[in-house]
């Protein structure tokens, strides 16, 4: 992807958990199984190698078909920044997702920026809604 063909989807969410808890939830295999794309299908397996250069793979069964979401961690600055590549199945386009976490009262303010090729611009609202749903589900899990 060249920079001139990119656009960004931004999602802001305030979590009840502190930055350390939120940061850890993004990288926890057991929690990811529960917060990833809630309601769209069973999520398994989930593999997360939480280190710079490490990879993740989340496979979710949708309508009987496995869909793979995978990428590589680019930046891990605990507890304030996570950045990774993002792709689905064998798609040629590789996106970049950056998660900024900062303290906010007793919780955390999170800004997620999903940078993708402009050919996917029609999916911006769907992408925003998907990330927001996952963030809300994660917040429910970590606030228990």
PDB file of N, CA and C in Angstrom, residues 32-43 60-63 130 133-138:
ATOM      1  N   UNK A  32      -9.456 -12.747  23.988  1.00  0.00           N
ATOM      2  CA  UNK A  32      -9.713 -12.475  22.571  1.00  0.00           C
ATOM      3  C   UNK A  32     -10.763 -13.424  22.008  1.00  0.00           C
ATOM      4  N   UNK A  33     -10.743 -14.665  22.457  1.00  0.00           N
ATOM      5  CA  UNK A  33     -11.756 -15.635  22.037  1.00  0.00           C
ATOM      6  C   UNK A  33     -13.166 -15.130  22.341  1.00  0.00           C
ATOM      7  N   UNK A  34     -13.278 -14.360  23.411  1.00  0.00           N
ATOM      8  CA  UNK A  34     -14.592 -13.906  23.869  1.00  0.00           C
ATOM      9  C   UNK A  34     -14.990 -12.533  23.333  1.00  0.00           C
ATOM     10  N   UNK A  35     -14.016 -11.659  23.090  1.00  0.00           N
ATOM     11  CA  UNK A  35     -14.386 -10.314  22.640  1.00  0.00           C
ATOM     12  C   UNK A  35     -14.307 -10.122  21.138  1.00  0.00           C
ATOM     13  N   UNK A  36     -13.627 -11.017  20.435  1.00  0.00           N
ATOM     14  CA  UNK A  36     -13.442 -10.817  19.003  1.00  0.00           C
ATOM     15  C   UNK A  36     -14.747 -11.054  18.245  1.00  0.00           C
ATOM     16  N   UNK A  37     -15.208 -10.059  17.521  1.00  0.00           N
ATOM     17  CA  UNK A  37     -16.397 -10.122  16.659  1.00  0.00           C
ATOM     18  C   UNK A  37     -17.558 -10.857  17.314  1.00  0.00           C
ATOM     19  N   UNK A  38     -18.044 -10.352  18.441  1.00  0.00           N
ATOM     20  CA  UNK A  38     -19.110 -11.044  19.167  1.00  0.00           C
ATOM     21  C   UNK A  38     -20.364 -11.246  18.317  1.00  0.00           C
ATOM     22  N   UNK A  39     -20.921 -12.449  18.423  1.00  0.00           N
ATOM     23  CA  UNK A  39     -22.162 -12.767  17.728  1.00  0.00           C
ATOM     24  C   UNK A  39     -22.014 -13.203  16.292  1.00  0.00           C
ATOM     25  N   UNK A  40     -20.790 -13.224  15.762  1.00  0.00           N
ATOM     26  CA  UNK A  40     -20.609 -13.596  14.358  1.00  0.00           C
ATOM     27  C   UNK A  40     -20.194 -15.044  14.165  1.00  0.00           C
ATOM     28  N   UNK A  41     -19.874 -15.742  15.236  1.00  0.00           N
ATOM     29  CA  UNK A  41     -19.494 -17.145  15.116  1.00  0.00           C
ATOM     30  C   UNK A  41     -18.469 -17.529  16.156  1.00  0.00           C
ATOM     31  N   UNK A  42     -18.268 -18.838  16.287  1.00  0.00           N
ATOM     32  CA  UNK A  42     -17.298 -19.352  17.252  1.00  0.00           C
ATOM     33  C   UNK A  42     -15.886 -18.941  16.849  1.00  0.00           C
ATOM     34  N   UNK A  43     -15.116 -18.505  17.828  1.00  0.00           N
ATOM     35  CA  UNK A  43     -13.758 -18.037  17.567  1.00  0.00           C
ATOM     36  C   UNK A  43     -12.769 -19.028  18.146  1.00  0.00           C
ATOM     37  N   UNK A  60     -12.303 -17.419  12.986  1.00  0.00           N
ATOM     38  CA  UNK A  60     -13.700 -17.418  13.404  1.00  0.00           C
ATOM     39  C   UNK A  60     -14.522 -18.143  12.346  1.00  0.00           C
ATOM     40  N   UNK A  61     -15.419 -19.003  12.798  1.00  0.00           N
ATOM     41  CA  UNK A  61     -16.280 -19.742  11.877  1.00  0.00           C
ATOM     42  C   UNK A  61     -17.547 -18.920  11.652  1.00  0.00           C
ATOM     43  N   UNK A  62     -17.737 -18.493  10.395  1.00  0.00           N
ATOM     44  CA  UNK A  62     -18.905 -17.699  10.017  1.00  0.00           C
ATOM     45  C   UNK A  62     -19.662 -18.452   8.932  1.00  0.00           C
ATOM     46  N   UNK A  63     -20.913 -18.722   9.180  1.00  0.00           N
ATOM     47  CA  UNK A  63     -21.742 -19.481   8.239  1.00  0.00           C
ATOM     48  C   UNK A  63     -21.064 -20.777   7.819  1.00  0.00           C
ATOM     49  N   UNK A 130     -17.710  -2.587  13.819  1.00  0.00           N
ATOM     50  CA  UNK A 130     -17.118  -3.862  14.255  1.00  0.00           C
ATOM     51  C   UNK A 130     -16.124  -3.637  15.391  1.00  0.00           C
ATOM     52  N   UNK A 133     -17.970  -2.619  18.602  1.00  0.00           N
ATOM     53  CA  UNK A 133     -18.598  -3.777  19.229  1.00  0.00           C
ATOM     54  C   UNK A 133     -17.600  -4.634  19.979  1.00  0.00           C
ATOM     55  N   UNK A 134     -16.417  -4.813  19.393  1.00  0.00           N
ATOM     56  CA  UNK A 134     -15.383  -5.608  20.063  1.00  0.00           C
ATOM     57  C   UNK A 134     -14.872  -4.893  21.310  1.00  0.00           C
ATOM     58  N   UNK A 135     -14.716  -3.584  21.221  1.00  0.00           N
ATOM     59  CA  UNK A 135     -14.241  -2.818  22.375  1.00  0.00           C
ATOM     60  C   UNK A 135     -15.260  -2.863  23.513  1.00  0.00           C
ATOM     61  N   UNK A 136     -16.529  -2.761  23.177  1.00  0.00           N
ATOM     62  CA  UNK A 136     -17.573  -2.841  24.199  1.00  0.00           C
ATOM     63  C   UNK A 136     -17.589  -4.222  24.855  1.00  0.00           C
ATOM     64  N   UNK A 137     -17.463  -5.269  24.047  1.00  0.00           N
ATOM     65  CA  UNK A 137     -17.439  -6.633  24.581  1.00  0.00           C
ATOM     66  C   UNK A 137     -16.225  -6.834  25.489  1.00  0.00           C
ATOM     67  N   UNK A 138     -15.073  -6.323  25.065  1.00  0.00           N
ATOM     68  CA  UNK A 138     -13.868  -6.426  25.884  1.00  0.00           C
ATOM     69  C   UNK A 138     -14.069  -5.705  27.215  1.00  0.00           C
TER      70      UNK A 138
END
